[in-house]
Amino acid sequence: MSPQSEEILLRCCEVTKRFGGLVVLWEVNLEVRRGSLIGLIGPNGAGKTTLLNVISGLLQPDSGRVEFLGRLINGLPAHAVVRLGIGRVLQIPRLFPHLTVEENVLVGVLFGRRKPPAREEAQEEARKFLTLVGLEGKHRERVGKLNTQEKRLVDLARALATEPRMLLVDELMSGLSLVEMERYTTLLRRIREQLGVAILWVEHVMEAILGTVDEVVVLDHGAVIAQGSPAEIAQDPLVIEAYLGTGAREVLGAHMGYAGSS
Ligand SMILES: Nc1ncnc2c1ncn2[C@@H]1O[C@H](COP(=O)(O)OP(=O)(O)OP(=O)(O)O)[C@@H](O)[C@H]1O
Ligand SMILES: [Mg+2]
C-alpha cells in the first residue's frame, strides 16, 4: 500500500527564476504530498536542477513562493531548509573524502537535524542508514577510496540521516547498468515505504522513472508542460514526441505493460 497521504508537504507557487536575461523557470506550480514519489523529467537545460536548487535554498526565486508544511521557505539559507526536513542528494556528491563512510553520515545526523542526538546514539543512527542503503560492511572505509556508485549511496545515507520528510534526488542513475538501476529503484521505494519520506526525483532514465513513481511532472524550457500518472505521461503525444523521441511509445509500452493500449 502506498504511504502517500493527502497532506501537502511542498508547494511551489508561480516560481520564476532568471539568470540574466535567460528565463530558466517560468511560473512553476508543483505540489508534493506526504510520502509521495514524484518523477521530474524534461530535456537537458529544462530547469530541473534549478528547481531543486530553488526548493533547497541554494538559489532564491525572482518571484513566486516555495512553501514547506505551509511555511514560506524561500529566503531561508540552505542549512535551515535541511533542518526543516528537506534532504538533497546531488548528482555529484559533495562528501568529505578523508573521512570514513560512517563519519560522513554522522555529519548528516549531527548537523542536519533540528535536534541532534547524543554522540553514541548518533553513531547508531549513522549505521542504521548505512545498512538501509546496503553499505553496512563499509563504515570504516575512507570515502575517497569508494567507487562512484558507493559515493552516491553514502550521500543518500547522509541525506537520510538528516531525517528529511522530503528528499530531492538529482540523477542518481546516470551511468548505471540495468541491474544497478533496479537496485536503486527498489531502494527508493523502500525509503518511502519504510521511512515515509516523500521523494522528488529528477532522472533521465525514463523507464526507471515511469516504472517507479506515482506521478510525473514534465518540465520544458522552465515551464511545466504535463503532469500525471506514469501511464498518462507515457501516452501523452506531446511528451512522447518532444521528450522521449519517436519510437519510444513501443519501448515504453513494452516496459510498462500497456503496449497497444491506445
Ligand atoms: N548559475 C547559472 N547561471 C547561468 N545560467 C544557468 C545557471 N545554472 C543553470 N543555468 C542555465 O539554466 C538552464 C537550466 O539549467 P538546469 O541545470 O536547471 O537544467 P536541467 O534540466 O537540470 O538540465 P540537465 O538535464 O542537463 O541536468 C540551462 O540553460 C542552464 O545553462
Ligand atoms: Mg540537471
PDB file of C-alpha atoms in Angstrom, residues 33-148:
ATOM      1  CA  ARG A  33       2.185  15.197  -0.849  1.00  0.00           C
ATOM      2  CA  ARG A  34       3.472  13.427   2.231  1.00  0.00           C
ATOM      3  CA  GLY A  35       5.005  10.072   1.319  1.00  0.00           C
ATOM      4  CA  SER A  36       4.623  10.518  -2.444  1.00  0.00           C
ATOM      5  CA  LEU A  37       7.186   9.597  -5.081  1.00  0.00           C
ATOM      6  CA  ILE A  38       7.242  12.166  -7.883  1.00  0.00           C
ATOM      7  CA  GLY A  39       9.383  11.995 -11.012  1.00  0.00           C
ATOM      8  CA  LEU A  40      10.584  15.274 -12.543  1.00  0.00           C
ATOM      9  CA  ILE A  41      11.622  14.878 -16.167  1.00  0.00           C
ATOM     10  CA  GLY A  42      12.454  17.059 -19.140  1.00  0.00           C
ATOM     11  CA  PRO A  43      15.223  17.593 -21.672  1.00  0.00           C
ATOM     12  CA  ASN A  44      18.698  18.934 -20.867  1.00  0.00           C
ATOM     13  CA  GLY A  45      18.515  22.540 -19.751  1.00  0.00           C
ATOM     14  CA  ALA A  46      14.781  22.342 -18.923  1.00  0.00           C
ATOM     15  CA  GLY A  47      15.393  23.769 -15.438  1.00  0.00           C
ATOM     16  CA  LYS A  48      15.114  20.604 -13.310  1.00  0.00           C
ATOM     17  CA  THR A  49      18.269  21.127 -11.252  1.00  0.00           C
ATOM     18  CA  THR A  50      17.481  24.835 -10.927  1.00  0.00           C
ATOM     19  CA  LEU A  51      14.073  23.960  -9.466  1.00  0.00           C
ATOM     20  CA  LEU A  52      15.705  21.622  -6.923  1.00  0.00           C
ATOM     21  CA  ASN A  53      18.191  24.407  -6.103  1.00  0.00           C
ATOM     22  CA  VAL A  54      15.357  26.875  -5.501  1.00  0.00           C
ATOM     23  CA  ILE A  55      13.473  24.390  -3.277  1.00  0.00           C
ATOM     24  CA  SER A  56      16.592  23.589  -1.250  1.00  0.00           C
ATOM     25  CA  GLY A  57      17.516  27.244  -0.699  1.00  0.00           C
ATOM     26  CA  LEU A  58      20.678  27.229  -2.806  1.00  0.00           C
ATOM     27  CA  LEU A  59      19.033  29.740  -5.157  1.00  0.00           C
ATOM     28  CA  GLN A  60      16.360  32.332  -4.497  1.00  0.00           C
ATOM     29  CA  PRO A  61      13.481  32.658  -6.972  1.00  0.00           C
ATOM     30  CA  ASP A  62      12.930  36.042  -8.649  1.00  0.00           C
ATOM     31  CA  SER A  63       9.243  35.726  -7.923  1.00  0.00           C
ATOM     32  CA  GLY A  64       6.793  33.176  -6.583  1.00  0.00           C
ATOM     33  CA  ARG A  65       6.676  31.215  -3.360  1.00  0.00           C
ATOM     34  CA  VAL A  66       8.056  27.964  -2.046  1.00  0.00           C
ATOM     35  CA  GLU A  67       6.135  26.627   0.959  1.00  0.00           C
ATOM     36  CA  PHE A  68       7.011  23.628   3.082  1.00  0.00           C
ATOM     37  CA  LEU A  69       4.373  22.440   5.553  1.00  0.00           C
ATOM     38  CA  GLY A  70       2.562  25.704   4.981  1.00  0.00           C
ATOM     39  CA  ARG A  71       5.577  27.835   5.816  1.00  0.00           C
ATOM     40  CA  LEU A  72       7.275  30.161   3.330  1.00  0.00           C
ATOM     41  CA  ILE A  73      10.824  28.864   2.893  1.00  0.00           C
ATOM     42  CA  ASN A  74      12.239  30.921   0.048  1.00  0.00           C
ATOM     43  CA  GLY A  75      14.680  33.324   1.629  1.00  0.00           C
ATOM     44  CA  LEU A  76      15.915  30.740   4.127  1.00  0.00           C
ATOM     45  CA  PRO A  77      19.544  29.591   3.835  1.00  0.00           C
ATOM     46  CA  ALA A  78      20.142  26.010   2.635  1.00  0.00           C
ATOM     47  CA  HIS A  79      21.152  24.661   6.076  1.00  0.00           C
ATOM     48  CA  ALA A  80      17.891  25.945   7.574  1.00  0.00           C
ATOM     49  CA  VAL A  81      15.916  24.248   4.799  1.00  0.00           C
ATOM     50  CA  VAL A  82      17.670  20.933   5.587  1.00  0.00           C
ATOM     51  CA  ARG A  83      16.702  21.273   9.246  1.00  0.00           C
ATOM     52  CA  LEU A  84      13.084  21.868   8.303  1.00  0.00           C
ATOM     53  CA  GLY A  85      13.108  18.454   6.647  1.00  0.00           C
ATOM     54  CA  ILE A  86      14.203  18.747   3.011  1.00  0.00           C
ATOM     55  CA  GLY A  87      17.158  16.476   2.199  1.00  0.00           C
ATOM     56  CA  ARG A  88      19.156  16.699  -1.006  1.00  0.00           C
ATOM     57  CA  VAL A  89      21.107  14.091  -2.975  1.00  0.00           C
ATOM     58  CA  LEU A  90      23.388  15.685  -5.549  1.00  0.00           C
ATOM     59  CA  GLN A  91      24.342  14.197  -8.890  1.00  0.00           C
ATOM     60  CA  ILE A  92      27.997  14.634  -7.947  1.00  0.00           C
ATOM     61  CA  PRO A  93      28.151  14.007  -4.194  1.00  0.00           C
ATOM     62  CA  ARG A  94      29.983  16.579  -2.088  1.00  0.00           C
ATOM     63  CA  LEU A  95      31.419  14.365   0.615  1.00  0.00           C
ATOM     64  CA  PHE A  96      34.482  14.567   2.844  1.00  0.00           C
ATOM     65  CA  PRO A  97      36.918  12.198   1.091  1.00  0.00           C
ATOM     66  CA  HIS A  98      39.347  11.942   4.009  1.00  0.00           C
ATOM     67  CA  LEU A  99      36.649  10.978   6.483  1.00  0.00           C
ATOM     68  CA  THR A 100      35.205   7.478   6.762  1.00  0.00           C
ATOM     69  CA  VAL A 101      31.854   6.439   5.365  1.00  0.00           C
ATOM     70  CA  GLU A 102      30.356   6.495   8.852  1.00  0.00           C
ATOM     71  CA  GLU A 103      31.820   9.912   9.687  1.00  0.00           C
ATOM     72  CA  ASN A 104      30.283  11.368   6.533  1.00  0.00           C
ATOM     73  CA  VAL A 105      26.864  10.070   7.539  1.00  0.00           C
ATOM     74  CA  LEU A 106      27.435  11.330  11.107  1.00  0.00           C
ATOM     75  CA  VAL A 107      27.741  14.828   9.648  1.00  0.00           C
ATOM     76  CA  GLY A 108      24.140  14.446   8.484  1.00  0.00           C
ATOM     77  CA  VAL A 109      22.989  13.155  11.891  1.00  0.00           C
ATOM     78  CA  LEU A 110      24.781  15.823  13.930  1.00  0.00           C
ATOM     79  CA  PHE A 111      24.454  18.908  11.738  1.00  0.00           C
ATOM     80  CA  GLY A 112      21.396  18.266   9.585  1.00  0.00           C
ATOM     81  CA  ARG A 113      18.829  17.730  12.318  1.00  0.00           C
ATOM     82  CA  ARG A 114      16.990  20.317  14.279  1.00  0.00           C
ATOM     83  CA  LYS A 115      17.595  18.266  17.443  1.00  0.00           C
ATOM     84  CA  PRO A 116      20.732  16.164  17.027  1.00  0.00           C
ATOM     85  CA  PRO A 117      21.096  13.097  19.284  1.00  0.00           C
ATOM     86  CA  ALA A 118      23.959  12.446  21.686  1.00  0.00           C
ATOM     87  CA  ARG A 119      27.173  11.138  20.149  1.00  0.00           C
ATOM     88  CA  GLU A 120      26.607   7.426  20.927  1.00  0.00           C
ATOM     89  CA  GLU A 121      23.114   7.406  19.608  1.00  0.00           C
ATOM     90  CA  ALA A 122      24.296   9.372  16.580  1.00  0.00           C
ATOM     91  CA  GLN A 123      26.676   6.570  15.663  1.00  0.00           C
ATOM     92  CA  GLU A 124      23.874   4.020  15.861  1.00  0.00           C
ATOM     93  CA  GLU A 125      21.742   6.243  13.693  1.00  0.00           C
ATOM     94  CA  ALA A 126      24.519   6.569  11.101  1.00  0.00           C
ATOM     95  CA  ARG A 127      24.885   2.778  10.947  1.00  0.00           C
ATOM     96  CA  LYS A 128      21.143   2.330  10.599  1.00  0.00           C
ATOM     97  CA  PHE A 129      21.103   4.433   7.429  1.00  0.00           C
ATOM     98  CA  LEU A 130      24.247   2.778   6.078  1.00  0.00           C
ATOM     99  CA  THR A 131      22.517  -0.576   6.484  1.00  0.00           C
ATOM    100  CA  LEU A 132      19.421   0.737   4.729  1.00  0.00           C
ATOM    101  CA  VAL A 133      21.448   1.713   1.645  1.00  0.00           C
ATOM    102  CA  GLY A 134      23.458  -1.531   1.717  1.00  0.00           C
ATOM    103  CA  LEU A 135      26.823  -0.162   2.897  1.00  0.00           C
ATOM    104  CA  GLU A 136      26.918  -1.800   6.318  1.00  0.00           C
ATOM    105  CA  GLY A 137      30.262  -3.514   5.648  1.00  0.00           C
ATOM    106  CA  LYS A 138      31.969  -0.287   4.562  1.00  0.00           C
ATOM    107  CA  HIS A 139      31.506   2.058   7.510  1.00  0.00           C
ATOM    108  CA  ARG A 140      35.214   2.294   8.354  1.00  0.00           C
ATOM    109  CA  GLU A 141      36.430   2.897   4.790  1.00  0.00           C
ATOM    110  CA  ARG A 142      37.614   6.308   3.640  1.00  0.00           C
ATOM    111  CA  VAL A 143      35.124   7.816   1.240  1.00  0.00           C
ATOM    112  CA  GLY A 144      37.920   8.826  -1.152  1.00  0.00           C
ATOM    113  CA  LYS A 145      38.555   5.122  -1.823  1.00  0.00           C
ATOM    114  CA  LEU A 146      34.994   4.273  -2.812  1.00  0.00           C
ATOM    115  CA  ASN A 147      33.696   3.968  -6.368  1.00  0.00           C
ATOM    116  CA  THR A 148      31.192   6.458  -7.778  1.00  0.00           C
TER     117      THR A 148
END
